[in-house]
PDB file of C-alpha atoms in Angstrom:
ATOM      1  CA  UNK A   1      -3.284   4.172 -16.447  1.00 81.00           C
ATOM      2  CA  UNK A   2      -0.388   2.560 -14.778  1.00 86.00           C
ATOM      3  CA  UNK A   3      -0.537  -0.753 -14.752  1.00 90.00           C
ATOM      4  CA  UNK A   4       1.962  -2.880 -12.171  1.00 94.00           C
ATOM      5  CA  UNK A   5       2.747  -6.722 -12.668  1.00 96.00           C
ATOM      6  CA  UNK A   6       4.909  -9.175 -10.574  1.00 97.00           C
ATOM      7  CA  UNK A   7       6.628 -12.142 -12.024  1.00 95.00           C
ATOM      8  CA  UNK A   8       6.584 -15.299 -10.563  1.00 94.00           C
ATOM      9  CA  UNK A   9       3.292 -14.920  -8.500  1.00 95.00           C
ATOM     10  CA  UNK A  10       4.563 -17.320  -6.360  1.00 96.00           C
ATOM     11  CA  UNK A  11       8.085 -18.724  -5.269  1.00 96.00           C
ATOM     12  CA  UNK A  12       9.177 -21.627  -3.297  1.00 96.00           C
ATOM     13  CA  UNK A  13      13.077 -22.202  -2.689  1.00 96.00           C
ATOM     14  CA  UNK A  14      15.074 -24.183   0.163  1.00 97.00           C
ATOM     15  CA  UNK A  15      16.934 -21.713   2.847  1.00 97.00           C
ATOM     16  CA  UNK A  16      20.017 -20.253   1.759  1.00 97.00           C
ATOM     17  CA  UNK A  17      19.474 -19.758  -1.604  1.00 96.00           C
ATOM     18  CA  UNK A  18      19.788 -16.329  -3.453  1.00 97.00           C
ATOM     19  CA  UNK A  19      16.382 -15.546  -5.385  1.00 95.00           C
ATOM     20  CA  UNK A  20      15.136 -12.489  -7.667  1.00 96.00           C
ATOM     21  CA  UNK A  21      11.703 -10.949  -7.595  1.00 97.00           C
ATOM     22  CA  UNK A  22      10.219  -9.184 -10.661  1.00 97.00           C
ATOM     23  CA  UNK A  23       8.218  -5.890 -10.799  1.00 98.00           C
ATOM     24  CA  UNK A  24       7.443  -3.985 -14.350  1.00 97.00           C
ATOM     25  CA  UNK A  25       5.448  -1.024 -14.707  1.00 95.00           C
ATOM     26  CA  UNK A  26       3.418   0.192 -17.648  1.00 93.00           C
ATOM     27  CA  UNK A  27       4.359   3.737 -17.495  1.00 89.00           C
ATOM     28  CA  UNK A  28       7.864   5.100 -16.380  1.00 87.00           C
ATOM     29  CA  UNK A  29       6.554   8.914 -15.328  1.00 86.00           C
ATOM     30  CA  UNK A  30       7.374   7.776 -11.915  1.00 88.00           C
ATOM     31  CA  UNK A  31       9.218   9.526  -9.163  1.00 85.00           C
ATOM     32  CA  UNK A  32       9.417   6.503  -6.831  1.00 89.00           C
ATOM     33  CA  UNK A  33       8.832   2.916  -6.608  1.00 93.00           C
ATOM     34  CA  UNK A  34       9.178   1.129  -3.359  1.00 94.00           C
ATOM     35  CA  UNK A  35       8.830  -2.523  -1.953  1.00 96.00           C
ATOM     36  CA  UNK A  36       7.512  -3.654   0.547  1.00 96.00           C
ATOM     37  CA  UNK A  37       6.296  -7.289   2.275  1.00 96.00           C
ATOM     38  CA  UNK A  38       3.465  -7.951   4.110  1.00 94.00           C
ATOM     39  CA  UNK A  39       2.898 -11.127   6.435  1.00 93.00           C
ATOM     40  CA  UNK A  40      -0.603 -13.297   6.229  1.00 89.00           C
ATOM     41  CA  UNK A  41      -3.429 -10.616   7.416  1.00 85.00           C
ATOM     42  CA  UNK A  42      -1.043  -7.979   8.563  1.00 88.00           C
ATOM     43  CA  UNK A  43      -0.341  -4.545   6.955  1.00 89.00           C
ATOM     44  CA  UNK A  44       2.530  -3.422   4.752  1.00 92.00           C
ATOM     45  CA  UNK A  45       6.530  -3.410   5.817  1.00 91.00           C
ATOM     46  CA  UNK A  46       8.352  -0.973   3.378  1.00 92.00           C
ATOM     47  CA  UNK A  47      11.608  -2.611   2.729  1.00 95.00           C
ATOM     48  CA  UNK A  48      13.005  -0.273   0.268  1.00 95.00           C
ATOM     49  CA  UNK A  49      12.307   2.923  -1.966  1.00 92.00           C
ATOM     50  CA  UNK A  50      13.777   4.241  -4.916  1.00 93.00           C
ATOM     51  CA  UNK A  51      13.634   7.496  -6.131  1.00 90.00           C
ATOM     52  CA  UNK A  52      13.504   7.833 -10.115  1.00 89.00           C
ATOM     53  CA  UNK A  53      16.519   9.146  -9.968  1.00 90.00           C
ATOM     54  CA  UNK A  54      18.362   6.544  -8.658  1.00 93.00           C
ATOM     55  CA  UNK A  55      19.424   2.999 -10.012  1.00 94.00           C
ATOM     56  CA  UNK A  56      19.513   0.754  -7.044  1.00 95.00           C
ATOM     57  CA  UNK A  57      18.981   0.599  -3.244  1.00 95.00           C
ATOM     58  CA  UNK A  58      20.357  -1.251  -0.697  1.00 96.00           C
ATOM     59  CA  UNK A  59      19.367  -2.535   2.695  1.00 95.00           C
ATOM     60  CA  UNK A  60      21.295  -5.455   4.641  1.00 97.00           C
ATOM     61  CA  UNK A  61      20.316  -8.599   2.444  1.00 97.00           C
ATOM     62  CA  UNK A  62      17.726  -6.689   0.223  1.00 98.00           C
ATOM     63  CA  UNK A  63      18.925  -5.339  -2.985  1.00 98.00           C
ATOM     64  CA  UNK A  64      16.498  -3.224  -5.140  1.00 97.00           C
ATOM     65  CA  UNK A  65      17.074  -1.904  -8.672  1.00 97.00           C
ATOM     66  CA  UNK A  66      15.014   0.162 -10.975  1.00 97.00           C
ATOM     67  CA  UNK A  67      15.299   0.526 -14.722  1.00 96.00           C
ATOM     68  CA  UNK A  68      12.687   3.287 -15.296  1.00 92.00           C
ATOM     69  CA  UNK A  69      13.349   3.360 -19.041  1.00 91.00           C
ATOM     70  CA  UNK A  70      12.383  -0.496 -19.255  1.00 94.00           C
ATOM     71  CA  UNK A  71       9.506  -0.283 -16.791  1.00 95.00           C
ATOM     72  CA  UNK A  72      11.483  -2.688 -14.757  1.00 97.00           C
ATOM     73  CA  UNK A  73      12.296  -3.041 -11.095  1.00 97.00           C
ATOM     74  CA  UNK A  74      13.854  -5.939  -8.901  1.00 97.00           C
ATOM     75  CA  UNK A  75      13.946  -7.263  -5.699  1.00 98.00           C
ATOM     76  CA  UNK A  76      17.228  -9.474  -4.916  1.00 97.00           C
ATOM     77  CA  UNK A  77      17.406 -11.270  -1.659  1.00 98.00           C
ATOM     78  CA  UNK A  78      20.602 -12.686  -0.562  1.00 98.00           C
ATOM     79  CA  UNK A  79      21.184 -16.207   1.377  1.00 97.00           C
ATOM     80  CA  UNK A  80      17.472 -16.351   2.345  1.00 97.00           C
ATOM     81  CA  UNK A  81      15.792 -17.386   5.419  1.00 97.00           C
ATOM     82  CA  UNK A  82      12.574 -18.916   6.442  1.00 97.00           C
ATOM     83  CA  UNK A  83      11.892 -15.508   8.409  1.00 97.00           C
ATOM     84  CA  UNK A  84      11.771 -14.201   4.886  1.00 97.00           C
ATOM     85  CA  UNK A  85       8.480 -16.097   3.910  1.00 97.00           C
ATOM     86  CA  UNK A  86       5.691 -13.140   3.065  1.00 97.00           C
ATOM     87  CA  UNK A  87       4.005 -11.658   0.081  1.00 96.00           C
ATOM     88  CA  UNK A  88       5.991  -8.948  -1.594  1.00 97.00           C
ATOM     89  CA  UNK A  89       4.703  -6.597  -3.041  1.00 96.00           C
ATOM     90  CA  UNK A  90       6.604  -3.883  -5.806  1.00 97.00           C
ATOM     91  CA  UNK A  91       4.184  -0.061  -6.042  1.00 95.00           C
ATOM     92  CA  UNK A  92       5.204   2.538  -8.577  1.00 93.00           C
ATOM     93  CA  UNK A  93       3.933   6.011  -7.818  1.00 87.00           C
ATOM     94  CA  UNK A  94       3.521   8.710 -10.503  1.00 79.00           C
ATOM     95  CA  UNK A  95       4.054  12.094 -11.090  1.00 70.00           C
ATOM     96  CA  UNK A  96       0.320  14.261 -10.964  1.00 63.00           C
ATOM     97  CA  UNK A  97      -0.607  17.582 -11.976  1.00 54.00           C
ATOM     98  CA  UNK A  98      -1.819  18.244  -8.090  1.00 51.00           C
ATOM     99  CA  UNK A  99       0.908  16.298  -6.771  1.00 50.00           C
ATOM    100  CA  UNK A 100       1.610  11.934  -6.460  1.00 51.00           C
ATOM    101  CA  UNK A 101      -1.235   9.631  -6.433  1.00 69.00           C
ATOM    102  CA  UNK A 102      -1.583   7.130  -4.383  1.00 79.00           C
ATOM    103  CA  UNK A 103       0.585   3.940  -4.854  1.00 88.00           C
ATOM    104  CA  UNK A 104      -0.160   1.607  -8.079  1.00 91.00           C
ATOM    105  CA  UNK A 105       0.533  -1.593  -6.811  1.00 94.00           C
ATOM    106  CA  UNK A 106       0.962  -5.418  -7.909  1.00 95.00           C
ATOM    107  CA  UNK A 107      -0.815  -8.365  -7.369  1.00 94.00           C
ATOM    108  CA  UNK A 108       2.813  -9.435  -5.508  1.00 95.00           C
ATOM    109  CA  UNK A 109       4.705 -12.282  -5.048  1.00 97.00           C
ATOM    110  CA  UNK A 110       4.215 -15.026  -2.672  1.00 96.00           C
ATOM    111  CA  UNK A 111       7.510 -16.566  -1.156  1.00 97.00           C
ATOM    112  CA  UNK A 112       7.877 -19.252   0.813  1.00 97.00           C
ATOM    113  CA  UNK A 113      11.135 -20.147   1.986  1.00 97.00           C
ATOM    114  CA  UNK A 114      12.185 -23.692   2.863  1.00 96.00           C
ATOM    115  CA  UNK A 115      13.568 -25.049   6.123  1.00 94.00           C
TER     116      UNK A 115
ATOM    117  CA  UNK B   1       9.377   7.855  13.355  1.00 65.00           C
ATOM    118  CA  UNK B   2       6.622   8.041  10.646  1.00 84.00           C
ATOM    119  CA  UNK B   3       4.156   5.979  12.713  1.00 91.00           C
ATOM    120  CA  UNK B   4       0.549   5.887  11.167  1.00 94.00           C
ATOM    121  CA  UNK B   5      -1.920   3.584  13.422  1.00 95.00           C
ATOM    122  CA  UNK B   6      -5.694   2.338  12.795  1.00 97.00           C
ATOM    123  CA  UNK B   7      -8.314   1.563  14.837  1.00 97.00           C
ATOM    124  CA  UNK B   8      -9.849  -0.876  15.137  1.00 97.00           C
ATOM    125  CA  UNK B   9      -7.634  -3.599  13.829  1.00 96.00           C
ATOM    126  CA  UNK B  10     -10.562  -5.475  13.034  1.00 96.00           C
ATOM    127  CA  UNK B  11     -14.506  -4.928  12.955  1.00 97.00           C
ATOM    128  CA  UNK B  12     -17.480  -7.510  12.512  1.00 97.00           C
ATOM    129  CA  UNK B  13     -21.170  -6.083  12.140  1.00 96.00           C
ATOM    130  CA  UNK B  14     -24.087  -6.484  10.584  1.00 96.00           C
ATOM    131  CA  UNK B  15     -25.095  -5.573   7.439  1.00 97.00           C
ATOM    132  CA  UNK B  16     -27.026  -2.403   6.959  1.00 96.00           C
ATOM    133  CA  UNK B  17     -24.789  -1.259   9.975  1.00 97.00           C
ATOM    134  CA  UNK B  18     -22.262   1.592   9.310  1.00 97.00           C
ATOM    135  CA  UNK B  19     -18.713   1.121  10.672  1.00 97.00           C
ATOM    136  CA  UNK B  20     -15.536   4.269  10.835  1.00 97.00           C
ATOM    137  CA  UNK B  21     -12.119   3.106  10.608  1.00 98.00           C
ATOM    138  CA  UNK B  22      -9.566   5.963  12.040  1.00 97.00           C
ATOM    139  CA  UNK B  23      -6.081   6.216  10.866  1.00 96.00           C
ATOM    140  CA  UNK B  24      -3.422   8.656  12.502  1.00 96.00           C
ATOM    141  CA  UNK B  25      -0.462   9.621  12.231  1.00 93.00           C
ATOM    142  CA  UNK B  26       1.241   9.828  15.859  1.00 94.00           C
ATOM    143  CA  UNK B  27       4.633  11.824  14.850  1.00 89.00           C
ATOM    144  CA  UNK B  28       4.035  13.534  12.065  1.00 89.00           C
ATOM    145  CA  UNK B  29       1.668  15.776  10.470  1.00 89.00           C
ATOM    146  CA  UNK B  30      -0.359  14.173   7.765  1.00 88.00           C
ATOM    147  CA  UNK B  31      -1.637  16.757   4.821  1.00 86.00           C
ATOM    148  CA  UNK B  32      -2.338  14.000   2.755  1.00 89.00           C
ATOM    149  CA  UNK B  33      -3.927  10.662   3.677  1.00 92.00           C
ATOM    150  CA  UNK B  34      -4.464   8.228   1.361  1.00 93.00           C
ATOM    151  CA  UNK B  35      -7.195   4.900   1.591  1.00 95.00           C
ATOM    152  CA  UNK B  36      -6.512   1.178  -0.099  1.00 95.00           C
ATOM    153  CA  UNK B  37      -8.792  -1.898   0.227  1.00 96.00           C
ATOM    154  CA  UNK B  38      -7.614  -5.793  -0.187  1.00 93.00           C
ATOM    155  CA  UNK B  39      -9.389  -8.414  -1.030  1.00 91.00           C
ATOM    156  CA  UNK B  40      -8.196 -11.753  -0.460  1.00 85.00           C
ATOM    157  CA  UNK B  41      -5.710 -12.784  -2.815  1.00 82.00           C
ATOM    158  CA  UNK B  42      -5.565  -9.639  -4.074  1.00 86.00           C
ATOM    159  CA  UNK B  43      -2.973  -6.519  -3.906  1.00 87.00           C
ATOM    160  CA  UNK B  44      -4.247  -2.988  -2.602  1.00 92.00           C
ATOM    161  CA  UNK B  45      -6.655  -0.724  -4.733  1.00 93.00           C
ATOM    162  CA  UNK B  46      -6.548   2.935  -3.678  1.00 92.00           C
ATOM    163  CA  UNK B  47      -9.960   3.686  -2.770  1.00 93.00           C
ATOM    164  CA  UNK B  48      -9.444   7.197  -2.350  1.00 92.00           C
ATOM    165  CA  UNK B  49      -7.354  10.371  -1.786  1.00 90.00           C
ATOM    166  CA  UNK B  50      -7.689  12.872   1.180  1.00 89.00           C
ATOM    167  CA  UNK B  51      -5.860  16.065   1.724  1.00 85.00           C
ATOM    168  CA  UNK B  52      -6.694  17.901   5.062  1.00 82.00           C
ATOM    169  CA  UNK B  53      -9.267  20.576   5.371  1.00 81.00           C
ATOM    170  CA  UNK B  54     -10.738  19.389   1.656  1.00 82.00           C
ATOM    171  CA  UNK B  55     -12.984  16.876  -0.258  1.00 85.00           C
ATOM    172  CA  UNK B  56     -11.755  13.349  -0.927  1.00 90.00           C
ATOM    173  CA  UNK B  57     -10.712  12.369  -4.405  1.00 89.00           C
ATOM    174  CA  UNK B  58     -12.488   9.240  -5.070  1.00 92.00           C
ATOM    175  CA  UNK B  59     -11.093   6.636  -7.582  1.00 90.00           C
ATOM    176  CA  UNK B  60     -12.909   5.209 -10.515  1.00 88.00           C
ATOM    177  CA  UNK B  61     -15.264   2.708  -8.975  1.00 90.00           C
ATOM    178  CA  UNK B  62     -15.912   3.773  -5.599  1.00 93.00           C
ATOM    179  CA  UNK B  63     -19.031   5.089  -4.200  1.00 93.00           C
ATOM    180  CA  UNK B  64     -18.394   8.023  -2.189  1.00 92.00           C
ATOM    181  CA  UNK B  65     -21.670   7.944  -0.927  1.00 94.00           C
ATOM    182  CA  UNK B  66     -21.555   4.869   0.519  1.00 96.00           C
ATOM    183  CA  UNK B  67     -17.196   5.342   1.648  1.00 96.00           C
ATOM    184  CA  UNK B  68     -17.480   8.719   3.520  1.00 95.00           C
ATOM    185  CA  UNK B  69     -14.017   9.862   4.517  1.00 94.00           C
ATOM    186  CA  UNK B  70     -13.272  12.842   6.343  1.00 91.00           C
ATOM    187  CA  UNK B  71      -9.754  14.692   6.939  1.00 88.00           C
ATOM    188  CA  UNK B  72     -10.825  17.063   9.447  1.00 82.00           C
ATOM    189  CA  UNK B  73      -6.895  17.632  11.219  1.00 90.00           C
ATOM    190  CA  UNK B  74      -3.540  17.251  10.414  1.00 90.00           C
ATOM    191  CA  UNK B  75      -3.105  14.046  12.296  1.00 93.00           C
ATOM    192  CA  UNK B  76      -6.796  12.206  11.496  1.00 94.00           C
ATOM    193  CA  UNK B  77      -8.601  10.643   8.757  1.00 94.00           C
ATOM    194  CA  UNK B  78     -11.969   8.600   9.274  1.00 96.00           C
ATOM    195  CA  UNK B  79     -13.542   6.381   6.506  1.00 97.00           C
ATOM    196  CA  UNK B  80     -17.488   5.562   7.510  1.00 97.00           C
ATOM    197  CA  UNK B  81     -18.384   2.549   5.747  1.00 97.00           C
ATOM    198  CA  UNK B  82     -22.153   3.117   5.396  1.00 97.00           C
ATOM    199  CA  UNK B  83     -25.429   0.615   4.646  1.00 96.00           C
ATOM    200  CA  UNK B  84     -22.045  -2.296   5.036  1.00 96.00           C
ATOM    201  CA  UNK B  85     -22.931  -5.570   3.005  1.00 96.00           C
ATOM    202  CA  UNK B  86     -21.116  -8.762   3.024  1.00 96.00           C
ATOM    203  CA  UNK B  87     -19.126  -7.717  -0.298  1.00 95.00           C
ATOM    204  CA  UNK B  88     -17.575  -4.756   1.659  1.00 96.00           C
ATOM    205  CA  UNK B  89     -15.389  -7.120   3.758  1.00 96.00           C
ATOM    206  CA  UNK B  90     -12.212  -6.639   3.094  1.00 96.00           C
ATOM    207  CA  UNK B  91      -8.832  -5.519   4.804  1.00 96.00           C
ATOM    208  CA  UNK B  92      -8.728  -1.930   4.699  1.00 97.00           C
ATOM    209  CA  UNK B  93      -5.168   0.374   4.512  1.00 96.00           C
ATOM    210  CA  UNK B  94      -4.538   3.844   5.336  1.00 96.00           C
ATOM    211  CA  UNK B  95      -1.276   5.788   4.086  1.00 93.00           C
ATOM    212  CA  UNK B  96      -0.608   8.886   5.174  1.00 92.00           C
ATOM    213  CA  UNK B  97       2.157  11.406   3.696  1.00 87.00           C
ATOM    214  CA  UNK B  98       3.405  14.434   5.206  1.00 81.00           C
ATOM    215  CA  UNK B  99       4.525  17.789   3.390  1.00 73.00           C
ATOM    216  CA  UNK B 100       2.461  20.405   1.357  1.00 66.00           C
ATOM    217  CA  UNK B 101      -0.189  19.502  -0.901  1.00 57.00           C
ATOM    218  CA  UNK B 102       1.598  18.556  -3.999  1.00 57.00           C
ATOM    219  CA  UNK B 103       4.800  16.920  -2.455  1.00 61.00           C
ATOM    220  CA  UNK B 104       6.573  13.972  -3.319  1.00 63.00           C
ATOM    221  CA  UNK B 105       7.510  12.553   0.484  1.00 74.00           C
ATOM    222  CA  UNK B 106       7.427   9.016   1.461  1.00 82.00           C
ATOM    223  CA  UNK B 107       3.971   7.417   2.113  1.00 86.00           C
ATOM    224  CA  UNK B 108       3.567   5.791   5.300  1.00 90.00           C
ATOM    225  CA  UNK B 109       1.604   2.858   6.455  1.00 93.00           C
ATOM    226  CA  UNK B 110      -1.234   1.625   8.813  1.00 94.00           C
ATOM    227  CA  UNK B 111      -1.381  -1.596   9.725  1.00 94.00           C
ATOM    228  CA  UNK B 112      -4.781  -1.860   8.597  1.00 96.00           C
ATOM    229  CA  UNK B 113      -8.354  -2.952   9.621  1.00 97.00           C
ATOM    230  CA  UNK B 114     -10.014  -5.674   9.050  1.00 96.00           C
ATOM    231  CA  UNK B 115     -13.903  -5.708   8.387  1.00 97.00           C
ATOM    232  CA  UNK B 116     -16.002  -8.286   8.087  1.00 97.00           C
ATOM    233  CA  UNK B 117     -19.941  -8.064   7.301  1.00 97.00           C
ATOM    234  CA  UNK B 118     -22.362 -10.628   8.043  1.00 96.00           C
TER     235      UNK B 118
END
């Protein structure tokens, strides 16, 4: 079963500064994974999906990447803001005989982002 | 586009009560529909599995006599909570995905309900 884990569970950096979340995935039969952020008890925001085919994706200061042969995914966020405080969260979904599954997800990453 | 909604956005009742959460999708047409739960501190556990016009696929775990969903159209799914007790609070998600049964498309978001049992 896939199994999806985030690395640091939390993160706490002053504004401006350039920072890297972690996402690894137990099996790489996946055909997407995306990211997304989600704001204290409010739903999900995708921010950014990438196909299994592809290596990276890109979205004004929001860089993803995905290694599926690793089992590895990141999340790089340029000259950060305190707008930019959430939870992240990485989900890997996987190829099924009737079609994709729902989303595996993390336990995600909790960023705060200093003034 | 893509817009999925819920409603409510949250829910208190009592337990022993039953409570539905709805989840649409407004511009689209939803085949598949797809259920998550959060607990505090915690990330989102699909619950269950929906395509329209057939049974829910329930995940390991969850009671699908006690989580009743229904898919009856292309644009709504309903989850009844039944016989609610206080360790069924949680913050519930809806996804819903358009395309034939057995595509790969984009899932799409609700912004979720929140119950709460006393």
């Amino acid at each position: 079963k896939q199994e999806v884990t985030q690395i640091p569970a939390a993160l706490s950096v002053p504004e401006g500064e350039n920072l890297v979340l972690n996402c690894s995935f137990t099996d790489s039969a996946i055909y997407n994974l995306q990211w997304f952020r989600q704001d204290p008890g409010k739903g999900l925001t995708s921010l950014l999906l990438i196909q299994s085919s592809q290596r990276e994706q890109t979205s004004g200061r929001l860089n993803a990447s995905l290694d599926k042969s690793s089992g590895r995914s990141t999340l790089y966020i340029a000259a950060s803001q305190p707008g930019d405080s959430a939870t992240y969260l990485c989900a890997a979904n996987m190829y099924s005989g009737g079609g994709a599954d729902g989303l595996t997800f993390g336990k995600g990453t909790h960023l705060i982002i200093q003034p | 586009g893509a817009v999925v909604s819920q409603h409510p956005s949250w829910v208190i009742c009592k337990s022993g009560t039953s409570v539905k959460i709805e989840c649409r999708s407004l511009d689209f047409q939803a085949t598949t529909m797809f259920w998550y739960r959060q607990f505090p501190k915690q990330s989102l556990m699909l619950m269950a599995t929906s395509n329209e016009g057939s049974k829910a696929t329930y995940e390991q775990g969850v009671e699908k006599d006690k989580f009743l969903i229904n898919h009856a159209s292309l644009t709504l799914s309903t989850l009844t909570v039944t016989s609610a007790h206080p360790e069924d609070s949680s913050f519930y998600i809806c996804s819903a995905r358009e395309g034939e049964w057995g595509s790969y498309n984009e899932q799409f978001f609700g912004p979720g309900t929140r119950l709460t049992v006393l």
